[in-house]
Coordinates of C-alpha atoms in Angstrom, one line a residue:
M277 CA -15.1 0.1 -4.7
T278 CA -15.2 -3.4 -2.9
V279 CA -13.1 -4.2 0.3
E280 CA -11.7 -7.4 -2.0
K281 CA -10.8 -4.9 -4.8
A282 CA -9.2 -2.6 -2.2
E283 CA -7.3 -5.6 -0.7
E284 CA -6.1 -6.6 -4.3
I285 CA -4.7 -3.1 -5.0
A286 CA -3.0 -2.6 -1.7
T287 CA -1.4 -6.2 -2.4
E288 CA -0.6 -5.7 -5.8
A289 CA 1.3 -2.1 -4.5
L290 CA 3.2 -4.5 -1.8
L291 CA 4.5 -6.8 -4.8
H292 CA 5.6 -3.5 -6.3
L293 CA 7.4 -2.6 -3.3
T294 CA 9.1 -5.8 -2.8
R295 CA 10.4 -5.9 -6.2
D296 CA 12.9 -2.8 -5.2
P297 CA 15.2 -3.4 -2.4
D298 CA 15.4 0.3 -1.5
Q299 CA 11.7 0.7 -1.2
V300 CA 11.0 -2.4 0.6
G301 CA 13.7 -1.4 3.1
R302 CA 12.4 2.2 3.5
F303 CA 8.7 0.7 4.1
L304 CA 10.0 -1.7 6.5
A305 CA 11.5 1.0 8.3
V306 CA 8.8 3.5 8.2
S307 CA 6.4 0.9 9.5
G308 CA 8.4 -0.7 12.2
I309 CA 8.2 -4.3 11.0
G310 CA 11.2 -6.5 10.1
P311 CA 11.7 -8.5 7.1
E312 CA 10.7 -11.5 8.8
S313 CA 7.3 -10.2 10.1
I314 CA 6.1 -9.1 6.7
R315 CA 3.9 -11.9 6.1
T316 CA 2.5 -12.1 9.4
A317 CA 2.2 -8.1 9.4
A318 CA 0.0 -8.5 6.4
S319 CA -2.7 -10.4 8.0
E320 CA -3.2 -7.7 10.4
P321 CA -6.1 -5.4 9.8
G322 CA -4.6 -2.1 8.7
F323 CA -1.4 -3.3 7.4
L324 CA -2.4 -3.1 3.6
A325 CA -3.8 0.3 4.3
G326 CA -0.4 1.5 5.6
V327 CA 1.3 -0.3 2.4
L328 CA -1.4 2.5 0.3
E329 CA -0.6 5.6 2.9
F330 CA 3.2 4.4 2.1
L331 CA 2.8 4.6 -1.7
M332 CA 0.9 8.0 -1.1
T333 CA 3.8 9.7 0.5
D334 CA 5.9 9.5 -2.3
E335 CA 4.6 11.0 -5.8
A336 CA 7.0 9.0 -7.9
L337 CA 6.4 6.0 -6.3
L338 CA 2.5 6.5 -6.5
L339 CA 2.9 7.3 -10.1
A340 CA 5.5 4.4 -11.0
Y341 CA 3.2 1.7 -9.6
C342 CA -0.3 3.1 -11.0
E343 CA 1.5 3.1 -14.6
N344 CA 3.0 -0.7 -13.8
A345 CA -0.6 -1.6 -12.2
G346 CA -2.7 0.2 -14.8
V347 CA -4.9 1.9 -12.3
R348 CA -5.5 5.8 -11.5
P349 CA -3.8 7.2 -8.7
T350 CA -7.3 8.0 -7.4
M351 CA -7.8 4.6 -7.1
I352 CA -5.2 4.3 -4.7
A353 CA -6.9 7.0 -2.1
A354 CA -10.0 5.0 -2.5
A355 CA -8.7 1.6 -1.7
R356 CA -7.1 3.2 1.3
F357 CA -10.1 4.8 2.3
V358 CA -12.2 1.6 1.9
L359 CA -9.6 -0.4 4.1
A360 CA -8.7 2.1 6.6
G361 CA -11.8 4.6 6.6
D362 CA -11.7 8.5 7.0
P363 CA -8.2 9.9 8.3
A364 CA -9.8 12.1 10.4
D365 CA -11.4 9.2 12.4
H366 CA -8.1 8.4 13.6
V367 CA -7.1 11.7 14.9

């Protein structure tokens, strides 16, 4: 998977979150950013990987996104890996 494809998947996932006020509110609370900062944060390295990590923590949300986007759940993990690398590297 290319970085561009991973970014595309993560951007679509973020758009999916913004369509549900409860989910986007939860995401903002977990990420620690305010709604006014989301555009700025989206350009920061690691933000899109964080979007995918958030999606991966909620199976129902993950499956709903995958169904709507027409992607397999394994593609979310692959995109996250491309954007952030191996989680073991961050321990």
